[in-house]
Amino acid sequence: MKATLQPGLTNRLTKYLRTTQQLIEEGRDAVSSKELGEYTGINPVQVRRDLNAIDFSGTRGVGYQAHDLVEAVRNILGLRQTYNLALVGAGNLGAAIASSAMLPKRGFIIHDVFDNDPKKIGRTVGNVVVKHIDELEKSVAEADEIIGIIATPASAAQEVAERMVKAGIKVILNYTDVLLHVPPGIETHRIDPTAQLMHTLYYLTQVEEEEKSERE
Amino acid sequence: MKATLQPGLTNRLTKYLRTTQQLIEEGRDAVSSKELGEYTGINPVQVRRDLNAIDFSGTRGVGYQAHDLVEAVRNILGLRQTYNLALVGAGNLGAAIASSAMLPKRGFIIHDVFDNDPKKIGRTVGNVVVKHIDELEKSVAEADEIIGIIATPASAAQEVAERMVKAGIKVILNYTDVLLHVPPGIETHRIDPTAQLMHTLYYLTQVEEEEKSERE
DNA sequence: AGATGTGAATACGTTCACAGCC
DNA sequence: GGCTGTGAACGTATTCACATCT
């Protein structure tokens, strides 16, 4: 049996994966632990230890083979298949998510888009035709969707989440700022840009204050 | 001098802050460490230790006063002021970000929106009129903006980042999936929905495989 | 009852220093 | 020279168990 990896480790592996994929797009062939550390905010020593932990070796003086690294991490994390996603909300945000290349590039296909506004039904966003939310359950079953994205106004988020759960969705990506109440076993993730801002601003103002007191 | 808090601690404090703010909106008065733990994914014992570390006490049998908690954390993190942000990209994504109440609610004001498409200049997104990107430098200086959001197509992101840095922006929120190359001292953050998906899916498939081998 | 608060043990992450390889 | 690989020491986080308060 394959051992289950530590949460911290898998979390960091996804960061190396995404960073390395981007560096490959820039034409890079090898990446160093120092670089991965800079882009991910993780200590280079930790990067080397992590890659070691999954039995992936680099070459000294050069770094890690970017392509092999991506393959190794994808294998370890079991990210070889693609996933169909259900997106609810065909407004500006939903349209932006559906048209972006980011998700498909990583194996996540926006397979269905739903809304409750009759004016939006039948329109095309990205490559898919917007359906009425009442068809959610049927589509989820047909396309074997376990991941749902909520890109509705905040006021609709909880209700949409409940319909998703009822339809069989297991993982919900929530672009609104409401706290979703879901049954155990359902994973929710909020996309919250302020999280990183608040954290960064704290250190930014700390540095400013230190500089101020040094001048005194 | 006020001591600088550990990165891990400040990171967790922002999570307590955001969840507690949302619970207040739901009409809640007190919150328990158990609840905060459930919504943030942090162990309840850790929650109590953290609140203890910033000298914030709850009442046994009840929990923590939600409103006081928000105030205490905001004070500790220095999040009492509001920040003006510059948003570049007035497409679907930019419009969605500018119209959302999420940022203003947390003290982040979308003060200026820029684009390079003449058709979009002069339009209103959210509450602000779209300006040409050439005015970035002037606006950043006038409104004292240190935070910028990139909501352009991926192909424009690096160039926009460079213009932001030149204009004096210190923190960049990047909604594209390109790796931004910026000078030291500039903080960048990618909004990457796949990060959390990949991590979650790993554990989801692990659980499935465990169940499978139990049946064997 | 139902929470907070805290000691103690353990696991995990971070950092330094340096050996080893290309 | 530049980067990987790793031992050792340290600091931080996690968890258990239980005393304590309302």
Short mmCIF file of C-alpha atoms (C1' of nucleotides) in Angstrom, two decimals:
data_model
loop_
_atom_site.label_atom_id
_atom_site.label_comp_id
_atom_site.label_asym_id
_atom_site.label_seq_id
_atom_site.Cartn_x
_atom_site.Cartn_y
_atom_site.Cartn_z
CA MET A 1 0.00 0.00 0.00
CA LYS A 2 1.19 3.50 -0.87
CA ALA A 3 1.65 5.53 2.29
CA THR A 4 -0.40 8.67 2.76
CA LEU A 5 1.82 11.72 2.63
CA GLN A 6 1.81 14.46 5.26
CA PRO A 7 -0.57 17.37 4.55
CA GLY A 8 2.25 19.90 4.74
CA LEU A 9 4.29 17.96 2.23
CA THR A 10 1.50 17.55 -0.34
CA ASN A 11 0.67 21.20 0.03
CA ARG A 12 4.23 22.18 -0.76
CA LEU A 13 4.44 19.68 -3.63
CA THR A 14 1.49 21.36 -5.37
CA LYS A 15 3.39 24.64 -5.14
CA TYR A 16 6.50 23.17 -6.72
CA LEU A 17 4.29 21.63 -9.39
CA ARG A 18 2.55 24.84 -10.36
CA THR A 19 5.75 26.88 -10.27
CA THR A 20 7.68 24.37 -12.33
CA GLN A 21 4.88 24.14 -14.90
CA GLN A 22 5.07 27.90 -15.33
CA LEU A 23 8.85 27.87 -15.61
CA ILE A 24 8.56 25.23 -18.32
CA GLU A 25 6.22 27.54 -20.22
CA GLU A 26 8.95 30.15 -20.05
CA GLY A 27 11.21 27.66 -21.78
CA ARG A 28 13.15 26.55 -18.74
CA ASP A 29 14.67 23.10 -18.67
CA ALA A 30 16.10 22.78 -15.17
CA VAL A 31 15.05 24.45 -11.94
CA SER A 32 17.04 24.86 -8.74
CA SER A 33 15.76 24.51 -5.21
CA LYS A 34 16.75 28.14 -4.71
CA GLU A 35 14.40 29.28 -7.47
CA LEU A 36 11.55 27.10 -6.32
CA GLY A 37 12.11 28.54 -2.88
CA GLU A 38 11.94 32.11 -4.12
CA TYR A 39 8.73 31.65 -6.07
CA THR A 40 6.95 29.56 -3.47
CA GLY A 41 8.19 31.27 -0.33
CA ILE A 42 9.58 27.98 0.95
CA ASN A 43 13.11 27.52 2.21
CA PRO A 44 15.40 25.91 -0.42
CA VAL A 45 16.60 23.31 2.07
CA GLN A 46 13.00 22.32 2.65
CA VAL A 47 12.47 22.06 -1.12
CA ARG A 48 15.38 19.65 -1.42
CA ARG A 49 14.19 17.60 1.55
CA ASP A 50 10.69 17.38 0.08
CA LEU A 51 11.87 16.24 -3.34
CA ASN A 52 14.09 13.76 -1.60
CA ALA A 53 11.12 12.47 0.36
CA ILE A 54 9.36 11.52 -2.86
CA ASP A 55 12.56 9.93 -4.19
CA PHE A 56 13.20 12.56 -6.80
CA SER A 57 16.82 13.48 -7.35
CA GLY A 58 18.44 16.45 -9.02
CA THR A 59 21.89 16.85 -10.45
CA ARG A 60 24.42 18.83 -8.44
CA GLY A 61 25.54 22.06 -9.95
CA VAL A 62 22.47 22.09 -12.23
CA GLY A 63 19.19 21.55 -10.40
CA TYR A 64 16.15 19.40 -11.09
CA GLN A 65 14.87 18.43 -14.53
CA ALA A 66 11.70 20.51 -14.81
CA HIS A 67 9.73 18.09 -16.93
CA ASP A 68 10.62 15.05 -14.84
CA LEU A 69 9.80 16.94 -11.68
CA VAL A 70 6.30 17.75 -12.94
CA GLU A 71 5.74 14.12 -13.87
CA ALA A 72 7.07 12.83 -10.55
CA VAL A 73 4.89 15.15 -8.50
CA ARG A 74 1.80 14.47 -10.59
CA ASN A 75 2.30 10.76 -10.13
CA ILE A 76 2.77 11.02 -6.40
CA LEU A 77 -0.27 13.24 -5.98
CA GLY A 78 -2.44 11.13 -8.25
CA LEU A 79 -3.14 14.06 -10.57
CA ARG A 80 -3.06 12.11 -13.79
CA GLN A 81 -6.74 12.24 -14.56
CA THR A 82 -8.85 15.22 -15.55
CA TYR A 83 -11.85 16.40 -13.58
CA ASN A 84 -15.13 17.83 -14.83
CA LEU A 85 -16.30 20.85 -12.86
CA ALA A 86 -19.74 22.40 -12.45
CA LEU A 87 -19.72 26.19 -12.32
CA VAL A 88 -22.72 28.06 -10.94
CA GLY A 89 -23.03 31.75 -11.78
CA ALA A 90 -22.71 33.09 -15.32
CA GLY A 91 -22.09 36.73 -14.45
CA ASN A 92 -18.80 38.55 -14.91
CA LEU A 93 -16.96 36.32 -12.50
CA GLY A 94 -18.37 33.07 -13.85
CA ALA A 95 -17.61 34.15 -17.40
CA ALA A 96 -14.05 35.02 -16.44
CA ILE A 97 -13.49 31.65 -14.77
CA ALA A 98 -15.05 29.75 -17.66
CA SER A 99 -12.96 31.52 -20.29
CA SER A 100 -9.65 31.30 -18.48
CA ALA A 101 -7.07 28.75 -19.61
CA MET A 102 -5.80 28.28 -16.07
CA LEU A 103 -8.10 25.46 -14.99
CA PRO A 104 -8.01 23.36 -18.17
CA LYS A 105 -4.24 23.62 -18.22
CA ARG A 106 -4.14 21.82 -14.88
CA GLY A 107 -6.69 19.16 -15.80
CA PHE A 108 -9.87 20.85 -14.58
CA ILE A 109 -12.55 21.13 -17.26
CA ILE A 110 -15.45 23.51 -16.84
CA HIS A 111 -17.97 21.05 -18.20
CA ASP A 112 -21.22 22.79 -17.22
CA VAL A 113 -22.24 26.33 -16.35
CA PHE A 114 -25.49 27.14 -14.57
CA ASP A 115 -27.48 30.24 -13.70
CA ASN A 116 -31.02 31.00 -12.60
CA ASP A 117 -31.43 34.12 -14.73
CA PRO A 118 -33.55 33.24 -17.81
CA LYS A 119 -31.73 35.95 -19.79
CA LYS A 120 -28.43 34.11 -19.36
CA ILE A 121 -29.63 30.58 -20.14
CA GLY A 122 -28.52 29.56 -23.62
CA ARG A 123 -25.67 32.03 -23.80
CA THR A 124 -22.17 30.71 -24.29
CA VAL A 125 -19.42 31.42 -21.75
CA GLY A 126 -16.01 29.94 -22.42
CA ASN A 127 -16.97 26.98 -24.58
CA VAL A 128 -20.14 25.89 -22.87
CA VAL A 129 -23.80 26.83 -23.05
CA VAL A 130 -25.35 28.14 -19.83
CA LYS A 131 -28.03 25.84 -18.41
CA HIS A 132 -30.70 26.45 -15.82
CA ILE A 133 -29.66 25.56 -12.28
CA ASP A 134 -32.48 23.02 -12.11
CA GLU A 135 -30.42 20.83 -14.42
CA LEU A 136 -27.52 20.74 -11.96
CA GLU A 137 -28.34 17.34 -10.50
CA LYS A 138 -28.69 15.68 -13.89
CA SER A 139 -25.46 17.16 -15.28
CA VAL A 140 -23.43 16.32 -12.21
CA ALA A 141 -24.51 12.71 -12.48
CA GLU A 142 -23.90 12.49 -16.22
CA ALA A 143 -20.47 14.11 -16.25
CA ASP A 144 -19.37 12.52 -12.99
CA GLU A 145 -18.61 15.88 -11.41
CA ILE A 146 -17.30 15.99 -7.85
CA ILE A 147 -16.08 19.61 -7.87
CA GLY A 148 -18.31 22.68 -7.98
CA ILE A 149 -17.47 26.38 -8.22
CA ILE A 150 -19.73 29.04 -6.74
CA ALA A 151 -19.43 32.34 -8.62
CA THR A 152 -22.83 33.77 -7.73
CA PRO A 153 -23.73 36.84 -5.67
CA ALA A 154 -23.04 36.19 -2.00
CA SER A 155 -26.76 36.06 -1.24
CA ALA A 156 -27.20 32.91 -3.31
CA ALA A 157 -24.10 31.04 -2.18
CA GLN A 158 -25.51 28.97 0.68
CA GLU A 159 -28.48 27.79 -1.35
CA VAL A 160 -26.28 26.86 -4.28
CA ALA A 161 -23.96 24.97 -1.96
CA GLU A 162 -26.87 22.93 -0.65
CA ARG A 163 -28.03 22.09 -4.14
CA MET A 164 -24.50 21.06 -5.06
CA VAL A 165 -24.24 18.75 -2.08
CA LYS A 166 -27.59 17.22 -2.89
CA ALA A 167 -26.43 16.68 -6.47
CA GLY A 168 -23.36 14.78 -5.30
CA ILE A 169 -20.62 17.42 -5.35
CA LYS A 170 -17.84 16.69 -2.83
CA VAL A 171 -15.54 19.72 -3.15
CA ILE A 172 -16.77 23.31 -3.39
CA LEU A 173 -14.68 26.27 -4.47
CA ASN A 174 -16.38 29.34 -3.08
CA TYR A 175 -15.64 32.70 -4.69
CA THR A 176 -18.02 34.60 -2.39
CA ASP A 177 -17.13 35.63 1.13
CA VAL A 178 -19.95 33.80 2.92
CA LEU A 179 -19.11 30.93 5.24
CA LEU A 180 -20.76 27.88 3.73
CA HIS A 181 -22.47 25.45 6.05
CA VAL A 182 -22.09 21.96 4.64
CA PRO A 183 -22.41 18.41 5.95
CA PRO A 184 -19.30 16.55 7.12
CA GLY A 185 -17.34 14.97 4.31
CA ILE A 186 -17.84 17.95 1.99
CA GLU A 187 -14.76 20.13 1.50
CA THR A 188 -15.16 23.86 0.92
CA HIS A 189 -12.49 26.37 -0.04
CA ARG A 190 -12.88 30.09 -0.13
CA ILE A 191 -11.00 32.11 -2.70
CA ASP A 192 -10.11 35.03 -0.50
CA PRO A 193 -7.71 37.62 -1.88
CA THR A 194 -7.66 39.55 1.39
CA ALA A 195 -6.03 36.63 3.24
CA GLN A 196 -2.69 37.19 1.61
CA LEU A 197 -3.04 40.95 1.62
CA MET A 198 -3.58 41.19 5.36
CA HIS A 199 -0.65 38.96 6.10
CA THR A 200 1.68 40.84 3.77
CA LEU A 201 0.61 44.26 4.98
CA TYR A 202 1.37 43.34 8.56
CA TYR A 203 5.01 42.69 7.70
CA LEU A 204 5.20 45.69 5.42
CA THR A 205 4.09 48.04 8.19
CA GLN A 206 6.35 46.24 10.68
CA VAL A 207 9.35 46.97 8.50
CA GLU A 208 8.33 50.61 8.16
CA GLU A 209 8.03 50.96 11.90
CA GLU A 210 11.40 49.35 12.48
CA GLU A 211 12.98 51.78 10.05
CA LYS A 212 11.27 54.62 11.85
CA SER A 213 12.60 53.57 15.25
CA GLU A 214 16.09 53.09 13.82
CA ARG A 215 16.10 56.72 12.77
CA GLU A 216 15.20 57.85 16.27
CA MET B 1 8.65 48.53 20.88
CA LYS B 2 5.91 46.12 19.85
CA ALA B 3 7.36 42.71 19.09
CA THR B 4 6.98 41.29 15.59
CA LEU B 5 4.70 38.28 15.66
CA GLN B 6 5.56 34.93 14.10
CA PRO B 7 4.44 34.49 10.47
CA GLY B 8 2.45 31.40 11.30
CA LEU B 9 0.59 33.19 14.05
CA THR B 10 -0.32 36.27 11.98
CA ASN B 11 -1.43 34.01 9.17
CA ARG B 12 -3.80 32.17 11.49
CA LEU B 13 -5.02 35.39 13.07
CA THR B 14 -6.19 36.66 9.68
CA LYS B 15 -8.20 33.46 9.31
CA TYR B 16 -9.88 33.90 12.68
CA LEU B 17 -10.57 37.50 11.74
CA ARG B 18 -12.26 36.71 8.46
CA THR B 19 -14.35 33.84 9.79
CA THR B 20 -15.41 35.79 12.85
CA GLN B 21 -16.43 38.76 10.68
CA GLN B 22 -18.59 36.42 8.63
CA LEU B 23 -20.13 34.82 11.71
CA ILE B 24 -21.00 38.30 12.99
CA GLU B 25 -22.81 38.94 9.72
CA GLU B 26 -24.85 35.84 10.42
CA GLY B 27 -25.88 37.44 13.68
CA ARG B 28 -23.56 35.52 15.96
CA ASP B 29 -22.43 37.06 19.21
CA ALA B 30 -19.93 34.58 20.60
CA VAL B 31 -17.69 32.08 18.82
CA SER B 32 -15.99 29.01 20.23
CA SER B 33 -12.50 27.79 19.44
CA LYS B 34 -14.13 24.63 18.13
CA GLU B 35 -16.11 26.57 15.53
CA LEU B 36 -13.16 28.68 14.49
CA GLY B 37 -11.22 25.47 14.15
CA GLU B 38 -13.83 23.90 11.92
CA TYR B 39 -14.08 26.83 9.54
CA THR B 40 -10.37 27.54 9.34
CA GLY B 41 -9.05 24.00 9.41
CA ILE B 42 -6.97 24.81 12.48
CA ASN B 43 -6.96 22.72 15.65
CA PRO B 44 -9.15 24.24 18.40
CA VAL B 45 -6.32 23.98 20.92
CA GLN B 46 -4.14 26.00 18.58
CA VAL B 47 -6.89 28.61 18.27
CA ARG B 48 -7.01 29.02 22.03
CA ARG B 49 -3.23 29.22 22.30
CA ASP B 50 -3.12 31.86 19.56
CA LEU B 51 -5.79 34.05 21.13
CA ASN B 52 -3.98 33.63 24.42
CA ALA B 53 -0.76 34.75 22.78
CA ILE B 54 -2.33 38.09 21.87
CA ASP B 55 -3.79 38.41 25.38
CA PHE B 56 -7.36 37.88 24.31
CA SER B 57 -9.50 35.88 26.71
CA GLY B 58 -12.81 34.13 26.29
CA THR B 59 -15.35 33.05 28.84
CA ARG B 60 -15.51 29.38 29.74
CA GLY B 61 -18.63 27.60 28.74
CA VAL B 62 -19.43 30.34 26.22
CA GLY B 63 -16.58 31.17 23.89
CA TYR B 64 -15.05 34.43 22.66
CA GLN B 65 -16.96 37.68 22.14
CA ALA B 66 -17.03 37.93 18.36
CA HIS B 67 -16.94 41.70 18.12
CA ASP B 68 -14.14 42.10 20.64
CA LEU B 69 -12.17 39.38 18.91
CA VAL B 70 -12.36 41.22 15.60
CA GLU B 71 -11.22 44.44 17.24
CA ALA B 72 -8.38 42.75 19.10
CA VAL B 73 -7.02 41.04 16.01
CA ARG B 74 -7.35 44.14 13.85
CA ASN B 75 -5.42 46.12 16.43
CA ILE B 76 -2.66 43.55 16.72
CA LEU B 77 -2.29 43.25 12.95
CA GLY B 78 -2.41 47.00 12.38
CA LEU B 79 -5.42 46.69 10.07
CA ARG B 80 -7.16 49.82 11.23
CA GLN B 81 -6.57 51.91 8.13
CA THR B 82 -8.06 51.48 4.66
CA TYR B 83 -5.95 50.95 1.57
CA ASN B 84 -6.51 52.26 -1.95
CA LEU B 85 -5.93 49.66 -4.64
CA ALA B 86 -5.14 50.00 -8.34
CA LEU B 87 -6.82 47.40 -10.53
CA VAL B 88 -5.54 46.75 -14.05
CA GLY B 89 -7.85 44.95 -16.46
CA ALA B 90 -11.47 45.94 -17.00
CA GLY B 91 -12.68 42.72 -18.60
CA ASN B 92 -15.03 40.23 -16.99
CA LEU B 93 -12.66 39.45 -14.16
CA GLY B 94 -11.76 43.06 -13.44
CA ALA B 95 -15.40 44.06 -13.48
CA ALA B 96 -16.24 41.24 -11.07
CA ILE B 97 -13.51 42.25 -8.64
CA ALA B 98 -14.43 45.93 -8.83
CA SER B 99 -18.13 45.29 -8.20
CA SER B 100 -17.67 42.85 -5.34
CA ALA B 101 -18.29 43.99 -1.78
CA MET B 102 -15.63 41.65 -0.45
CA LEU B 103 -12.64 43.97 -0.66
CA PRO B 104 -14.27 47.20 0.59
CA LYS B 105 -15.74 45.29 3.52
CA ARG B 106 -12.22 44.50 4.68
CA GLY B 107 -10.84 47.98 4.13
CA PHE B 108 -9.54 47.63 0.59
CA ILE B 109 -10.93 50.26 -1.79
CA ILE B 110 -10.71 49.80 -5.55
CA HIS B 111 -9.79 53.40 -6.17
CA ASP B 112 -8.70 53.20 -9.81
CA VAL B 113 -9.30 50.81 -12.70
CA PHE B 114 -7.11 50.76 -15.80
CA ASP B 115 -7.18 49.15 -19.21
CA ASN B 116 -5.42 49.63 -22.53
CA ASP B 117 -8.47 49.00 -24.69
CA PRO B 118 -9.86 52.34 -25.93
CA LYS B 119 -13.35 50.85 -26.05
CA LYS B 120 -13.26 50.27 -22.28
CA ILE B 121 -11.84 53.64 -21.21
CA GLY B 122 -14.56 55.82 -19.77
CA ARG B 123 -16.85 52.94 -18.87
CA THR B 124 -17.82 52.47 -15.25
CA VAL B 125 -17.03 49.24 -13.40
CA GLY B 126 -18.06 49.02 -9.79
CA ASN B 127 -18.10 52.68 -8.85
CA VAL B 128 -15.11 53.91 -10.79
CA VAL B 129 -14.43 55.10 -14.32
CA VAL B 130 -11.90 53.10 -16.32
CA LYS B 131 -8.75 55.05 -17.15
CA HIS B 132 -6.00 54.40 -19.65
CA ILE B 133 -3.07 52.44 -18.25
CA ASP B 134 -0.78 55.36 -19.06
CA GLU B 135 -2.34 57.19 -16.14
CA LEU B 136 -1.29 54.46 -13.71
CA GLU B 137 1.77 56.25 -12.37
CA LYS B 138 -0.09 59.50 -11.73
CA SER B 139 -3.03 57.80 -9.98
CA VAL B 140 -0.83 55.62 -7.81
CA ALA B 141 1.02 58.69 -6.58
CA GLU B 142 -2.14 60.74 -6.00
CA ALA B 143 -4.11 58.07 -4.15
CA ASP B 144 -1.08 56.71 -2.29
CA GLU B 145 -1.64 53.20 -3.63
CA ILE B 146 0.77 50.44 -2.59
CA ILE B 147 -1.37 47.48 -3.69
CA GLY B 148 -2.12 46.54 -7.29
CA ILE B 149 -4.34 43.84 -8.77
CA ILE B 150 -3.61 42.26 -12.14
CA ALA B 151 -6.78 41.01 -13.84
CA THR B 152 -5.56 41.14 -17.43
CA PRO B 153 -5.01 38.33 -19.92
CA ALA B 154 -1.95 36.30 -18.94
CA SER B 155 0.01 37.69 -21.89
CA ALA B 156 -0.06 41.20 -20.44
CA ALA B 157 0.67 40.34 -16.82
CA GLN B 158 4.45 40.71 -16.73
CA GLU B 159 4.38 44.07 -18.49
CA VAL B 160 1.66 45.36 -16.19
CA ALA B 161 3.65 44.17 -13.17
CA GLU B 162 6.67 46.13 -14.34
CA ARG B 163 4.62 49.27 -14.82
CA MET B 164 3.14 48.82 -11.37
CA VAL B 165 6.56 48.50 -9.78
CA LYS B 166 7.76 51.58 -11.64
CA ALA B 167 4.70 53.46 -10.40
CA GLY B 168 5.50 52.61 -6.78
CA ILE B 169 3.28 49.60 -6.10
CA LYS B 170 4.71 47.33 -3.39
CA VAL B 171 2.24 44.41 -3.27
CA ILE B 172 0.79 42.75 -6.36
CA LEU B 173 -2.20 40.42 -6.39
CA ASN B 174 -1.91 38.37 -9.55
CA TYR B 175 -5.06 36.71 -10.91
CA THR B 176 -3.25 35.24 -13.92
CA ASP B 177 -1.17 32.09 -13.77
CA VAL B 178 2.11 33.59 -14.99
CA LEU B 179 5.05 33.76 -12.61
CA LEU B 180 5.82 37.43 -12.18
CA HIS B 181 9.43 38.51 -12.15
CA VAL B 182 9.76 41.47 -9.82
CA PRO B 183 12.62 43.22 -8.01
CA PRO B 184 13.37 42.31 -4.40
CA GLY B 185 11.16 44.10 -1.91
CA ILE B 186 8.05 43.68 -4.05
CA GLU B 187 5.57 41.08 -2.83
CA THR B 188 3.50 39.12 -5.33
CA HIS B 189 0.62 36.77 -4.62
CA ARG B 190 -1.07 34.52 -7.12
CA ILE B 191 -4.76 33.79 -6.77
CA ASP B 192 -4.65 30.15 -7.74
CA PRO B 193 -7.82 28.11 -7.29
CA THR B 194 -6.07 24.90 -8.34
CA ALA B 195 -3.77 25.01 -5.31
CA GLN B 196 -6.51 24.03 -2.92
CA LEU B 197 -8.14 21.67 -5.40
CA MET B 198 -5.03 19.60 -5.93
CA HIS B 199 -4.39 19.30 -2.23
CA THR B 200 -7.96 18.30 -1.47
CA LEU B 201 -8.21 15.82 -4.31
CA TYR B 202 -5.13 14.00 -3.11
CA TYR B 203 -6.79 13.23 0.22
CA LEU B 204 -10.10 12.45 -1.39
CA THR B 205 -8.57 9.81 -3.62
CA GLN B 206 -6.48 8.49 -0.72
CA VAL B 207 -9.63 7.89 1.29
CA GLU B 208 -11.25 6.13 -1.66
CA GLU B 209 -8.26 3.85 -2.07
CA GLU B 210 -8.21 3.03 1.63
CA GLU B 211 -11.86 2.08 1.46
CA LYS B 212 -11.13 -0.05 -1.55
CA SER B 213 -8.33 -1.95 0.17
CA GLU B 214 -10.46 -2.43 3.28
CA ARG B 215 -13.03 -4.23 1.17
CA GLU B 216 -10.41 -6.59 -0.18
"C1'" DA C 1 -22.63 20.47 30.36
"C1'" DG C 2 -19.68 23.13 27.75
"C1'" DA C 3 -16.34 25.97 27.10
"C1'" DT C 4 -11.41 27.99 28.02
"C1'" DG C 5 -6.64 27.50 29.65
"C1'" DT C 6 -2.29 24.95 30.06
"C1'" DG C 7 1.48 21.27 31.01
"C1'" DA C 8 3.83 17.67 28.71
"C1'" DA C 9 5.04 14.76 24.82
"C1'" DT C 10 5.59 14.34 20.17
"C1'" DA C 11 5.79 15.46 15.30
"C1'" DC C 12 6.92 18.73 11.89
"C1'" DG C 13 9.38 22.63 9.80
"C1'" DT C 14 13.42 25.67 9.70
"C1'" DT C 15 17.96 26.85 9.69
"C1'" DC C 16 23.12 26.29 9.81
"C1'" DA C 17 26.94 24.17 8.37
"C1'" DC C 18 29.29 21.45 5.38
"C1'" DA C 19 30.30 17.31 2.65
"C1'" DG C 20 29.79 15.60 -2.16
"C1'" DC C 21 29.06 15.86 -6.99
"C1'" DC C 22 28.98 17.98 -11.70
"C1'" DG D 1 31.33 27.78 -8.78
"C1'" DG D 2 27.09 26.23 -8.20
"C1'" DC D 3 23.85 23.21 -6.57
"C1'" DT D 4 22.26 18.91 -4.28
"C1'" DG D 5 22.09 16.07 -0.15
"C1'" DT D 6 22.10 15.50 4.88
"C1'" DG D 7 23.35 15.57 10.01
"C1'" DA D 8 22.33 18.17 14.01
"C1'" DA D 9 20.11 21.72 16.67
"C1'" DC D 10 16.42 24.48 17.33
"C1'" DG D 11 11.82 26.53 17.12
"C1'" DT D 12 7.01 25.97 16.01
"C1'" DA D 13 2.72 23.28 15.68
"C1'" DT D 14 -0.12 19.48 17.02
"C1'" DT D 15 -2.24 16.58 20.04
"C1'" DC D 16 -3.66 14.41 24.59
"C1'" DA D 17 -5.14 14.87 28.94
"C1'" DC D 18 -7.07 17.33 32.48
"C1'" DA D 19 -7.81 21.20 35.64
"C1'" DT D 20 -10.83 25.29 35.79
"C1'" DC D 21 -14.39 28.42 35.27
"C1'" DT D 22 -19.54 29.94 34.02
#
